[in-house]
Amino acid sequence: MKRIEVTETLTRIVAEAGCVLRPVKYDDPYSDIVDVTVSNPDDWEEVPRDSLPPYRKAEYKAKIVALIRRRYDQDDENGILRQRDTKPDEFAAYNAYVEQCKTEAVRDFMLQCRPETEESEN
């Protein structure tokens, strides 16, 4: 990460080739920032672009919800969560399905980002 002092209080940071910048305290691992001017460059980190997931946290959450909705509507889901202690088997089945949806969401995102040559070989 290259640091360039812009003013007394601002520093421009530029990522090395193949890397991106993101705030250290960032709850979404995805980032496409390569050049930014900030007041505290120590609050930023440089990470290899290929180490990041190919999706944003909001996209991942939306995909999971869409997959869950194939089986459970919002009212069904609320009922299961509300009765988790009185109907543990029903909650366990729901929870297993949610975990399956998480795995499926990641798999779908990974398939979307594969180069076309890999897809046509399979």
PDB file of C-alpha atoms in Angstrom:
ATOM      1  CA  MET A   1       0.000   0.000   0.000  1.00  0.00           C
ATOM      2  CA  LYS A   2       1.442   3.301  -1.090  1.00  0.00           C
ATOM      3  CA  ARG A   3       0.883   6.366   1.133  1.00  0.00           C
ATOM      4  CA  ILE A   4       1.014   9.885  -0.249  1.00  0.00           C
ATOM      5  CA  GLU A   5       0.610  12.870   2.077  1.00  0.00           C
ATOM      6  CA  VAL A   6      -1.926  15.239   0.500  1.00  0.00           C
ATOM      7  CA  THR A   7      -2.253  17.774   3.327  1.00  0.00           C
ATOM      8  CA  GLU A   8      -1.337  17.849   6.993  1.00  0.00           C
ATOM      9  CA  THR A   9      -4.500  15.940   7.824  1.00  0.00           C
ATOM     10  CA  LEU A  10      -5.139  13.877   4.681  1.00  0.00           C
ATOM     11  CA  THR A  11      -3.271  10.958   3.179  1.00  0.00           C
ATOM     12  CA  ARG A  12      -3.928   9.290  -0.140  1.00  0.00           C
ATOM     13  CA  ILE A  13      -3.492   5.529  -0.087  1.00  0.00           C
ATOM     14  CA  VAL A  14      -3.200   3.445  -3.224  1.00  0.00           C
ATOM     15  CA  ALA A  15      -3.372  -0.335  -3.367  1.00  0.00           C
ATOM     16  CA  GLU A  16      -0.652  -2.365  -5.020  1.00  0.00           C
ATOM     17  CA  ALA A  17      -1.541  -4.247  -8.220  1.00  0.00           C
ATOM     18  CA  GLY A  18      -3.936  -7.131  -7.542  1.00  0.00           C
ATOM     19  CA  CYS A  19      -4.993  -5.704  -4.181  1.00  0.00           C
ATOM     20  CA  VAL A  20      -7.857  -3.617  -2.820  1.00  0.00           C
ATOM     21  CA  LEU A  21      -8.269  -1.361   0.187  1.00  0.00           C
ATOM     22  CA  ARG A  22     -10.896  -1.653   2.881  1.00  0.00           C
ATOM     23  CA  PRO A  23     -11.458  -0.190   6.332  1.00  0.00           C
ATOM     24  CA  VAL A  24     -10.031  -2.399   9.071  1.00  0.00           C
ATOM     25  CA  LYS A  25     -13.380  -2.381  10.906  1.00  0.00           C
ATOM     26  CA  TYR A  26     -15.471  -3.344   7.874  1.00  0.00           C
ATOM     27  CA  ASP A  27     -18.318  -5.816   8.285  1.00  0.00           C
ATOM     28  CA  ASP A  28     -18.527  -6.596   4.557  1.00  0.00           C
ATOM     29  CA  PRO A  29     -15.449  -8.435   3.294  1.00  0.00           C
ATOM     30  CA  TYR A  30     -16.055  -7.302  -0.311  1.00  0.00           C
ATOM     31  CA  SER A  31     -14.274  -4.182  -1.541  1.00  0.00           C
ATOM     32  CA  ASP A  32     -13.366  -2.681  -4.894  1.00  0.00           C
ATOM     33  CA  ILE A  33     -11.547   0.400  -3.580  1.00  0.00           C
ATOM     34  CA  VAL A  34      -8.027   0.825  -4.937  1.00  0.00           C
ATOM     35  CA  ASP A  35      -7.376   4.536  -4.304  1.00  0.00           C
ATOM     36  CA  VAL A  36      -8.747   6.653  -1.450  1.00  0.00           C
ATOM     37  CA  THR A  37      -7.881   9.831   0.471  1.00  0.00           C
ATOM     38  CA  VAL A  38      -8.433   9.544   4.219  1.00  0.00           C
ATOM     39  CA  SER A  39      -7.625  11.267   7.485  1.00  0.00           C
ATOM     40  CA  ASN A  40      -6.293   8.119   9.177  1.00  0.00           C
ATOM     41  CA  PRO A  41      -4.606   5.631   6.836  1.00  0.00           C
ATOM     42  CA  ASP A  42      -3.981   3.254   9.757  1.00  0.00           C
ATOM     43  CA  ASP A  43      -7.730   2.533   9.734  1.00  0.00           C
ATOM     44  CA  TRP A  44      -7.307   0.899   6.308  1.00  0.00           C
ATOM     45  CA  GLU A  45      -5.820  -2.392   5.187  1.00  0.00           C
ATOM     46  CA  GLU A  46      -4.716  -3.783   1.865  1.00  0.00           C
ATOM     47  CA  VAL A  47      -5.882  -7.275   0.920  1.00  0.00           C
ATOM     48  CA  PRO A  48      -5.358  -9.407  -2.189  1.00  0.00           C
ATOM     49  CA  ARG A  49      -8.383  -9.080  -4.478  1.00  0.00           C
ATOM     50  CA  ASP A  50      -8.524 -12.842  -5.052  1.00  0.00           C
ATOM     51  CA  SER A  51      -8.866 -13.483  -1.300  1.00  0.00           C
ATOM     52  CA  LEU A  52     -12.245 -11.717  -1.208  1.00  0.00           C
ATOM     53  CA  PRO A  53     -15.612 -13.319  -1.928  1.00  0.00           C
ATOM     54  CA  PRO A  54     -17.164 -12.340  -5.283  1.00  0.00           C
ATOM     55  CA  TYR A  55     -20.251 -10.860  -3.625  1.00  0.00           C
ATOM     56  CA  ARG A  56     -21.261  -8.175  -1.172  1.00  0.00           C
ATOM     57  CA  LYS A  57     -22.746  -9.049   2.207  1.00  0.00           C
ATOM     58  CA  ALA A  58     -26.129  -7.550   1.237  1.00  0.00           C
ATOM     59  CA  GLU A  59     -26.215  -9.655  -1.949  1.00  0.00           C
ATOM     60  CA  TYR A  60     -25.409 -12.778   0.054  1.00  0.00           C
ATOM     61  CA  LYS A  61     -28.166 -12.060   2.599  1.00  0.00           C
ATOM     62  CA  ALA A  62     -30.720 -11.333  -0.148  1.00  0.00           C
ATOM     63  CA  LYS A  63     -29.853 -14.583  -1.926  1.00  0.00           C
ATOM     64  CA  ILE A  64     -30.270 -16.590   1.297  1.00  0.00           C
ATOM     65  CA  VAL A  65     -33.659 -14.995   1.986  1.00  0.00           C
ATOM     66  CA  ALA A  66     -34.809 -15.742  -1.576  1.00  0.00           C
ATOM     67  CA  LEU A  67     -33.771 -19.382  -1.179  1.00  0.00           C
ATOM     68  CA  ILE A  68     -35.511 -19.681   2.203  1.00  0.00           C
ATOM     69  CA  ARG A  69     -38.691 -18.223   0.682  1.00  0.00           C
ATOM     70  CA  ARG A  70     -38.878 -21.174  -1.721  1.00  0.00           C
ATOM     71  CA  ARG A  71     -40.002 -23.250   1.266  1.00  0.00           C
ATOM     72  CA  TYR A  72     -41.009 -20.868   4.066  1.00  0.00           C
ATOM     73  CA  ASP A  73     -42.903 -17.592   3.734  1.00  0.00           C
ATOM     74  CA  GLN A  74     -42.262 -14.858   6.315  1.00  0.00           C
ATOM     75  CA  ASP A  75     -45.235 -15.871   8.485  1.00  0.00           C
ATOM     76  CA  ASP A  76     -44.124 -19.530   8.559  1.00  0.00           C
ATOM     77  CA  GLU A  77     -40.599 -18.504   9.452  1.00  0.00           C
ATOM     78  CA  ASN A  78     -41.774 -16.214  12.256  1.00  0.00           C
ATOM     79  CA  GLY A  79     -43.945 -19.014  13.673  1.00  0.00           C
ATOM     80  CA  ILE A  80     -41.100 -21.518  13.643  1.00  0.00           C
ATOM     81  CA  LEU A  81     -38.736 -19.070  15.326  1.00  0.00           C
ATOM     82  CA  ARG A  82     -41.342 -18.111  17.917  1.00  0.00           C
ATOM     83  CA  GLN A  83     -42.029 -21.772  18.778  1.00  0.00           C
ATOM     84  CA  ARG A  84     -38.444 -23.035  18.607  1.00  0.00           C
ATOM     85  CA  ASP A  85     -38.544 -24.235  22.236  1.00  0.00           C
ATOM     86  CA  THR A  86     -41.946 -25.937  22.007  1.00  0.00           C
ATOM     87  CA  LYS A  87     -41.388 -27.538  18.568  1.00  0.00           C
ATOM     88  CA  PRO A  88     -37.659 -28.332  18.480  1.00  0.00           C
ATOM     89  CA  ASP A  89     -37.932 -30.877  15.635  1.00  0.00           C
ATOM     90  CA  GLU A  90     -39.655 -28.361  13.373  1.00  0.00           C
ATOM     91  CA  PHE A  91     -37.036 -25.748  14.270  1.00  0.00           C
ATOM     92  CA  ALA A  92     -34.187 -28.215  13.622  1.00  0.00           C
ATOM     93  CA  ALA A  93     -35.583 -28.973  10.136  1.00  0.00           C
ATOM     94  CA  TYR A  94     -35.930 -25.257   9.406  1.00  0.00           C
ATOM     95  CA  ASN A  95     -32.425 -24.523  10.680  1.00  0.00           C
ATOM     96  CA  ALA A  96     -30.921 -27.329   8.579  1.00  0.00           C
ATOM     97  CA  TYR A  97     -32.665 -25.893   5.529  1.00  0.00           C
ATOM     98  CA  VAL A  98     -31.299 -22.395   6.255  1.00  0.00           C
ATOM     99  CA  GLU A  99     -27.763 -23.806   6.477  1.00  0.00           C
ATOM    100  CA  GLN A 100     -28.339 -25.570   3.150  1.00  0.00           C
ATOM    101  CA  CYS A 101     -29.496 -22.241   1.664  1.00  0.00           C
ATOM    102  CA  LYS A 102     -26.303 -20.525   2.868  1.00  0.00           C
ATOM    103  CA  THR A 103     -24.173 -23.173   1.188  1.00  0.00           C
ATOM    104  CA  GLU A 104     -26.242 -22.948  -1.994  1.00  0.00           C
ATOM    105  CA  ALA A 105     -25.943 -19.141  -2.064  1.00  0.00           C
ATOM    106  CA  VAL A 106     -22.143 -19.272  -1.873  1.00  0.00           C
ATOM    107  CA  ARG A 107     -22.031 -22.001  -4.537  1.00  0.00           C
ATOM    108  CA  ASP A 108     -24.249 -19.940  -6.860  1.00  0.00           C
ATOM    109  CA  PHE A 109     -22.069 -16.838  -6.452  1.00  0.00           C
ATOM    110  CA  MET A 110     -18.923 -18.860  -7.094  1.00  0.00           C
ATOM    111  CA  LEU A 111     -20.439 -20.371 -10.256  1.00  0.00           C
ATOM    112  CA  GLN A 112     -21.390 -16.902 -11.496  1.00  0.00           C
ATOM    113  CA  CYS A 113     -17.807 -15.677 -11.269  1.00  0.00           C
ATOM    114  CA  ARG A 114     -16.171 -18.670 -12.994  1.00  0.00           C
ATOM    115  CA  PRO A 115     -14.677 -17.963 -16.417  1.00  0.00           C
ATOM    116  CA  GLU A 116     -16.807 -19.268 -19.306  1.00  0.00           C
ATOM    117  CA  THR A 117     -14.046 -21.641 -20.407  1.00  0.00           C
ATOM    118  CA  GLU A 118     -14.279 -23.524 -17.108  1.00  0.00           C
ATOM    119  CA  GLU A 119     -18.060 -23.810 -17.402  1.00  0.00           C
ATOM    120  CA  SER A 120     -17.939 -25.134 -20.963  1.00  0.00           C
ATOM    121  CA  GLU A 121     -15.400 -27.825 -19.992  1.00  0.00           C
ATOM    122  CA  ASN A 122     -17.812 -29.384 -17.498  1.00  0.00           C
TER     123      ASN A 122
END
